[in-house]
Amino acid sequence: MKKHTNDNLKDILIIGGGPAGLTAGVYAARSGMKTIILEKEAPGGKMVKTDTIENYPGFDSIKGPDLALKMYMQVINLGAEFVYDEVVKIEKQDDFFVVSTRSGQTIEALSVIIATGTLENKLGIPGEEELYGKGVSYCAVCDGAFHKGNPVAIVGGGYSAVEEGIYLSKFVSKLYVIVRKDHFRVDPVTLSKLEQLDNVEFLMNSIVKQVNGKDKVESVEIQNILTNEIKTLSVTGLFPYIGATPVTQFLDNLNLNKSEGYLTGDSKLKSNIKGLFIAGDVRDVPLRQIAIAAGDGALAGQMAVNYVQEL
């Protein structure tokens, strides 16, 4: 490996502190690499916003924040540096990268792993933005308890909507589950847990048209897309879970290969830029789960180690 005059040069810089980024950090740090992880929010990514996880090997059931903490402490105990900051730009210079952050930091590293995940999609309807934090929330675990004893609505037909709906049902008097299609996109076992709850009502083939309220959410207007019938539901909260968008805006200058906005790489998770690897939900994969993200992180971490050692 070449000798660099910059003593602050990191071997591996990981952007994103979810399961992919944290696992990559474990592999990098265990290999003796000077490793830094940049994360703009809490470590753990969407695990922090998930009540219960039942499909991660080694745990029959574990709280999302608990699993996030275990992963975080493991990588910290191995000597990785964890910095709370947001990356705004990456530039490639010779055989290293220059990473600029929102706070004004500039960090140089021989290799970079992109593990930034995704950001929840918005409904884009009247009242959603105005009432965000006043009943509109994208995190049931964060805000569900505020609606104890009250009716709320959740939107979506995927795993996030179903799993967080199960969680919300513990607090609320009534849970309306609003799904655009006539079916869910989850396995039967998971769906049955929601279907058997007494305080849940399903509104299929339906969309939310508007959120109403002055200082807080008071109701939502929904429309049946088959009959065009519109009805108003009295609720104190609205929780949209309608998919997500990969966090890649800060990479625009690099012209990385993408598919429908998601980053693409080869079988070793190499991008089309030498020394830059990808991992986790930001990648073009058919299924986005913690176990898959962790596997990505392990591979990307080791590939980055190999790359640095060969410089």
Short mmCIF file of C-alpha atoms in Angstrom, two decimals:
data_model
loop_
_atom_site.label_atom_id
_atom_site.label_comp_id
_atom_site.label_asym_id
_atom_site.label_seq_id
_atom_site.Cartn_x
_atom_site.Cartn_y
_atom_site.Cartn_z
CA MET A 1 0.00 0.00 0.00
CA LYS A 2 1.25 3.47 -0.88
CA LYS A 3 2.30 5.84 1.88
CA HIS A 4 0.31 9.08 2.07
CA THR A 5 1.55 12.24 3.74
CA ASN A 6 -1.89 13.10 5.17
CA ASP A 7 -1.98 11.58 8.67
CA ASN A 8 -5.73 12.22 8.86
CA LEU A 9 -6.44 10.15 5.76
CA LYS A 10 -8.94 7.39 6.51
CA ASP A 11 -8.67 3.97 4.95
CA ILE A 12 -12.41 3.42 4.61
CA LEU A 13 -15.22 5.95 4.93
CA ILE A 14 -18.75 4.58 5.22
CA ILE A 15 -21.71 6.82 4.51
CA GLY A 16 -24.80 5.61 6.36
CA GLY A 17 -25.16 4.04 9.79
CA GLY A 18 -27.88 1.47 9.15
CA PRO A 19 -27.35 -2.31 9.17
CA ALA A 20 -25.34 -2.20 5.92
CA GLY A 21 -23.06 0.61 7.07
CA LEU A 22 -22.56 -0.77 10.57
CA THR A 23 -21.75 -4.27 9.30
CA ALA A 24 -19.32 -2.82 6.76
CA GLY A 25 -17.74 -0.98 9.68
CA VAL A 26 -17.31 -4.22 11.61
CA TYR A 27 -15.45 -5.87 8.73
CA ALA A 28 -13.32 -2.80 8.04
CA ALA A 29 -12.39 -2.16 11.67
CA ARG A 30 -11.64 -5.84 12.38
CA SER A 31 -9.18 -5.75 9.49
CA GLY A 32 -7.25 -2.92 11.10
CA MET A 33 -8.49 -0.22 8.74
CA LYS A 34 -8.83 3.38 9.91
CA THR A 35 -12.60 3.43 9.62
CA ILE A 36 -15.09 6.27 9.90
CA ILE A 37 -18.88 6.07 9.62
CA LEU A 38 -20.92 9.18 8.80
CA GLU A 39 -24.60 9.21 9.76
CA LYS A 40 -26.88 12.24 9.89
CA GLU A 41 -29.42 10.68 12.29
CA ALA A 42 -29.45 7.94 14.92
CA PRO A 43 -27.35 4.82 14.26
CA GLY A 44 -29.38 1.88 13.06
CA GLY A 45 -31.30 3.42 10.19
CA LYS A 46 -34.87 2.16 9.92
CA MET A 47 -34.24 -0.37 12.71
CA VAL A 48 -34.62 2.50 15.16
CA LYS A 49 -38.11 3.13 13.77
CA THR A 50 -39.16 -0.53 13.87
CA ASP A 51 -40.87 -1.89 16.97
CA THR A 52 -40.20 -5.61 16.69
CA ILE A 53 -37.93 -7.62 14.37
CA GLU A 54 -38.64 -11.34 14.01
CA ASN A 55 -36.71 -12.30 10.87
CA TYR A 56 -33.11 -11.49 11.77
CA PRO A 57 -31.01 -14.63 12.43
CA GLY A 58 -30.12 -15.24 16.05
CA PHE A 59 -33.15 -13.52 17.54
CA ASP A 60 -36.65 -15.00 17.68
CA SER A 61 -37.81 -11.48 18.46
CA ILE A 62 -35.92 -8.28 19.24
CA LYS A 63 -36.85 -4.62 19.45
CA GLY A 64 -35.53 -2.61 16.52
CA PRO A 65 -33.73 -0.02 18.67
CA ASP A 66 -32.11 -2.82 20.70
CA LEU A 67 -30.68 -4.49 17.59
CA ALA A 68 -29.49 -1.12 16.33
CA LEU A 69 -27.69 -0.46 19.62
CA LYS A 70 -26.02 -3.88 19.58
CA MET A 71 -24.68 -3.29 16.06
CA TYR A 72 -23.55 0.23 16.92
CA MET A 73 -21.73 -0.82 20.10
CA GLN A 74 -19.99 -3.66 18.28
CA VAL A 75 -18.49 -1.40 15.63
CA ILE A 76 -17.54 1.25 18.20
CA ASN A 77 -15.84 -1.34 20.41
CA LEU A 78 -13.79 -2.43 17.40
CA GLY A 79 -12.39 1.08 17.08
CA ALA A 80 -14.41 2.61 14.26
CA GLU A 81 -15.11 6.33 14.47
CA PHE A 82 -18.77 7.38 14.29
CA VAL A 83 -19.57 10.95 13.26
CA TYR A 84 -23.01 12.57 13.16
CA ASP A 85 -23.01 14.62 9.96
CA GLU A 86 -24.51 14.68 6.48
CA VAL A 87 -22.46 14.21 3.34
CA VAL A 88 -23.18 16.81 0.65
CA LYS A 89 -20.52 15.96 -1.94
CA ILE A 90 -17.90 13.38 -2.88
CA GLU A 91 -14.98 13.99 -5.24
CA LYS A 92 -12.39 11.51 -6.52
CA GLN A 93 -8.82 12.81 -6.58
CA ASP A 94 -6.10 10.47 -7.80
CA ASP A 95 -6.33 7.39 -5.56
CA PHE A 96 -8.43 8.88 -2.76
CA PHE A 97 -11.81 10.52 -2.15
CA VAL A 98 -12.62 13.94 -0.68
CA VAL A 99 -15.91 13.98 1.22
CA SER A 100 -17.59 17.27 2.19
CA THR A 101 -20.23 17.44 4.94
CA ARG A 102 -23.08 19.74 5.89
CA SER A 103 -21.16 21.05 8.92
CA GLY A 104 -18.20 22.09 6.77
CA GLN A 105 -15.92 19.13 7.45
CA THR A 106 -13.68 17.73 4.73
CA ILE A 107 -12.64 14.11 5.14
CA GLU A 108 -10.26 12.19 2.89
CA ALA A 109 -10.40 8.43 2.48
CA LEU A 110 -8.88 5.78 0.24
CA SER A 111 -12.18 3.97 -0.19
CA VAL A 112 -15.85 4.88 0.26
CA ILE A 113 -18.88 2.68 0.90
CA ILE A 114 -22.30 4.15 0.10
CA ALA A 115 -24.90 2.72 2.50
CA THR A 116 -27.33 5.63 2.72
CA GLY A 117 -30.52 3.63 2.40
CA THR A 118 -33.82 5.21 1.43
CA LEU A 119 -36.10 8.03 2.50
CA GLU A 120 -39.84 7.53 3.00
CA ASN A 121 -42.05 8.72 0.16
CA LYS A 122 -44.64 11.41 0.80
CA LEU A 123 -48.26 11.21 -0.29
CA GLY A 124 -48.10 14.69 -1.80
CA ILE A 125 -51.61 15.66 -0.73
CA PRO A 126 -53.07 18.85 0.80
CA GLY A 127 -52.43 19.08 4.53
CA GLU A 128 -49.64 16.52 4.66
CA GLU A 129 -46.75 18.96 4.90
CA GLU A 130 -48.67 21.49 7.01
CA LEU A 131 -49.62 18.87 9.61
CA TYR A 132 -46.32 16.99 9.67
CA GLY A 133 -45.41 16.52 13.32
CA LYS A 134 -48.97 17.41 14.28
CA GLY A 135 -50.44 14.01 13.58
CA VAL A 136 -48.84 13.20 10.24
CA SER A 137 -45.88 10.92 10.91
CA TYR A 138 -43.68 8.48 9.02
CA CYS A 139 -42.60 6.66 12.19
CA ALA A 140 -45.16 4.67 14.15
CA VAL A 141 -42.62 3.64 16.77
CA CYS A 142 -41.68 7.29 17.36
CA ASP A 143 -45.18 8.74 17.54
CA GLY A 144 -47.68 5.92 17.99
CA ALA A 145 -48.04 6.34 21.74
CA PHE A 146 -49.24 9.94 21.27
CA HIS A 147 -52.45 8.51 19.81
CA LYS A 148 -53.34 6.20 22.69
CA GLY A 149 -57.09 5.62 22.76
CA ASN A 150 -57.68 7.51 19.50
CA PRO A 151 -58.38 6.42 15.91
CA VAL A 152 -55.58 6.66 13.32
CA ALA A 153 -55.02 5.71 9.69
CA ILE A 154 -52.06 3.99 8.09
CA VAL A 155 -51.43 3.97 4.34
CA GLY A 156 -49.71 1.22 2.37
CA GLY A 157 -49.82 -2.46 1.50
CA GLY A 158 -46.22 -3.56 2.08
CA TYR A 159 -44.29 -4.90 5.03
CA SER A 160 -43.68 -1.53 6.64
CA ALA A 161 -47.38 -0.66 6.66
CA VAL A 162 -48.45 -4.05 7.99
CA GLU A 163 -45.75 -4.34 10.66
CA GLU A 164 -46.20 -0.80 11.91
CA GLY A 165 -49.97 -1.24 11.76
CA ILE A 166 -49.66 -4.18 14.14
CA TYR A 167 -47.62 -1.98 16.45
CA LEU A 168 -50.09 0.93 16.28
CA SER A 169 -53.02 -1.35 17.07
CA LYS A 170 -51.66 -1.74 20.61
CA PHE A 171 -52.34 1.92 21.36
CA VAL A 172 -55.22 3.13 19.23
CA SER A 173 -58.96 2.68 19.51
CA LYS A 174 -59.32 2.13 15.78
CA LEU A 175 -56.83 1.54 12.97
CA TYR A 176 -57.85 2.22 9.39
CA VAL A 177 -55.56 0.49 6.90
CA ILE A 178 -55.78 2.24 3.52
CA VAL A 179 -54.46 0.30 0.52
CA ARG A 180 -54.49 1.49 -3.09
CA LYS A 181 -54.69 -2.04 -4.51
CA ASP A 182 -56.99 -4.97 -3.70
CA HIS A 183 -54.22 -6.98 -2.05
CA PHE A 184 -51.18 -6.71 0.24
CA ARG A 185 -47.55 -7.35 -0.76
CA VAL A 186 -46.57 -9.36 2.31
CA ASP A 187 -46.40 -13.01 3.31
CA PRO A 188 -49.56 -14.66 4.74
CA VAL A 189 -48.10 -15.16 8.22
CA THR A 190 -47.33 -11.47 8.69
CA LEU A 191 -50.66 -10.37 7.22
CA SER A 192 -52.65 -12.74 9.44
CA LYS A 193 -51.30 -10.98 12.53
CA LEU A 194 -52.94 -7.77 11.34
CA GLU A 195 -56.13 -9.38 10.05
CA GLN A 196 -56.93 -11.04 13.38
CA LEU A 197 -56.96 -7.76 15.31
CA ASP A 198 -60.39 -6.53 16.42
CA ASN A 199 -59.72 -2.79 16.10
CA VAL A 200 -58.54 -2.85 12.47
CA GLU A 201 -60.61 -1.90 9.42
CA PHE A 202 -59.30 -2.42 5.89
CA LEU A 203 -60.09 0.06 3.13
CA MET A 204 -58.89 -1.53 -0.09
CA ASN A 205 -58.77 0.11 -3.53
CA SER A 206 -58.59 3.43 -1.71
CA ILE A 207 -56.36 6.51 -1.62
CA VAL A 208 -56.03 9.46 0.74
CA LYS A 209 -57.04 12.72 -0.93
CA GLN A 210 -56.53 15.22 1.88
CA VAL A 211 -55.56 15.64 5.53
CA ASN A 212 -57.75 18.01 7.52
CA GLY A 213 -57.03 19.94 10.69
CA LYS A 214 -56.00 23.34 11.94
CA ASP A 215 -53.30 22.78 14.56
CA LYS A 216 -53.47 18.99 14.48
CA VAL A 217 -54.87 16.18 12.36
CA GLU A 218 -58.63 15.92 12.77
CA SER A 219 -59.68 13.82 9.77
CA VAL A 220 -58.65 12.43 6.39
CA GLU A 221 -60.61 12.22 3.18
CA ILE A 222 -60.30 8.97 1.27
CA GLN A 223 -61.54 7.96 -2.15
CA ASN A 224 -62.41 4.52 -3.47
CA ILE A 225 -60.70 4.39 -6.86
CA LEU A 226 -63.27 1.93 -8.24
CA THR A 227 -66.46 3.76 -7.25
CA ASN A 228 -65.01 7.28 -6.76
CA GLU A 229 -66.89 7.40 -3.45
CA ILE A 230 -65.32 9.84 -1.00
CA LYS A 231 -65.64 9.46 2.75
CA THR A 232 -64.19 11.29 5.73
CA LEU A 233 -62.51 9.41 8.57
CA SER A 234 -62.16 11.09 11.95
CA VAL A 235 -58.59 10.36 13.05
CA THR A 236 -55.86 12.00 15.11
CA GLY A 237 -52.98 10.55 13.12
CA LEU A 238 -51.94 9.57 9.61
CA PHE A 239 -48.99 7.24 8.99
CA PRO A 240 -47.98 6.87 5.30
CA TYR A 241 -45.87 3.83 4.38
CA ILE A 242 -45.91 3.98 0.58
CA GLY A 243 -42.38 3.06 -0.36
CA ALA A 244 -39.15 4.98 -0.38
CA THR A 245 -36.62 6.78 -2.56
CA PRO A 246 -32.87 6.00 -2.52
CA VAL A 247 -30.71 8.68 -0.90
CA THR A 248 -28.27 9.50 -3.68
CA GLN A 249 -28.66 13.24 -4.35
CA PHE A 250 -25.17 14.05 -3.07
CA LEU A 251 -23.68 11.68 -5.65
CA ASP A 252 -24.96 13.43 -8.77
CA ASN A 253 -21.54 14.75 -9.80
CA LEU A 254 -20.05 11.24 -9.87
CA ASN A 255 -22.32 9.80 -12.60
CA LEU A 256 -22.68 6.47 -10.84
CA ASN A 257 -24.57 3.70 -12.61
CA LYS A 258 -28.20 3.47 -11.50
CA SER A 259 -31.40 1.60 -12.19
CA GLU A 260 -34.62 3.50 -11.43
CA GLY A 261 -32.65 5.71 -9.06
CA TYR A 262 -31.00 2.86 -7.15
CA LEU A 263 -27.24 2.33 -7.35
CA THR A 264 -25.95 -0.65 -9.28
CA GLY A 265 -22.69 -2.54 -9.00
CA ASP A 266 -21.08 -5.85 -9.80
CA SER A 267 -21.18 -9.09 -7.81
CA LYS A 268 -18.52 -7.69 -5.46
CA LEU A 269 -20.59 -4.51 -4.88
CA LYS A 270 -18.08 -2.38 -6.79
CA SER A 271 -19.55 0.70 -8.45
CA ASN A 272 -18.32 2.03 -11.79
CA ILE A 273 -15.85 4.23 -9.87
CA LYS A 274 -12.73 2.51 -8.60
CA GLY A 275 -12.63 2.38 -4.80
CA LEU A 276 -16.32 3.18 -4.30
CA PHE A 277 -18.61 0.39 -3.13
CA ILE A 278 -22.37 0.18 -2.50
CA ALA A 279 -24.42 -1.70 0.11
CA GLY A 280 -27.92 -2.02 1.52
CA ASP A 281 -31.25 -0.52 0.55
CA VAL A 282 -29.66 2.16 -1.66
CA ARG A 283 -28.70 -0.67 -4.01
CA ASP A 284 -30.86 -2.11 -6.78
CA VAL A 285 -32.09 -5.29 -5.07
CA PRO A 286 -35.43 -7.17 -5.27
CA LEU A 287 -35.91 -7.29 -1.48
CA ARG A 288 -34.92 -4.80 1.20
CA GLN A 289 -34.48 -6.43 4.61
CA ILE A 290 -32.07 -6.06 7.53
CA ALA A 291 -30.44 -9.44 6.88
CA ILE A 292 -29.82 -8.56 3.24
CA ALA A 293 -28.42 -5.14 4.13
CA ALA A 294 -26.09 -6.72 6.70
CA GLY A 295 -24.88 -9.25 4.13
CA ASP A 296 -24.23 -6.42 1.69
CA GLY A 297 -22.30 -4.57 4.37
CA ALA A 298 -20.11 -7.58 5.09
CA LEU A 299 -19.23 -8.03 1.43
CA ALA A 300 -18.71 -4.32 0.70
CA GLY A 301 -16.63 -3.94 3.84
CA GLN A 302 -14.32 -6.81 2.94
CA MET A 303 -14.04 -5.72 -0.69
CA ALA A 304 -13.07 -2.22 0.45
CA VAL A 305 -10.45 -3.73 2.75
CA ASN A 306 -9.02 -5.75 -0.14
CA TYR A 307 -8.99 -2.66 -2.35
CA VAL A 308 -7.11 -0.55 0.20
CA GLN A 309 -4.58 -3.30 0.90
CA GLU A 310 -3.80 -3.57 -2.80
CA LEU A 311 -3.15 0.16 -3.31
#
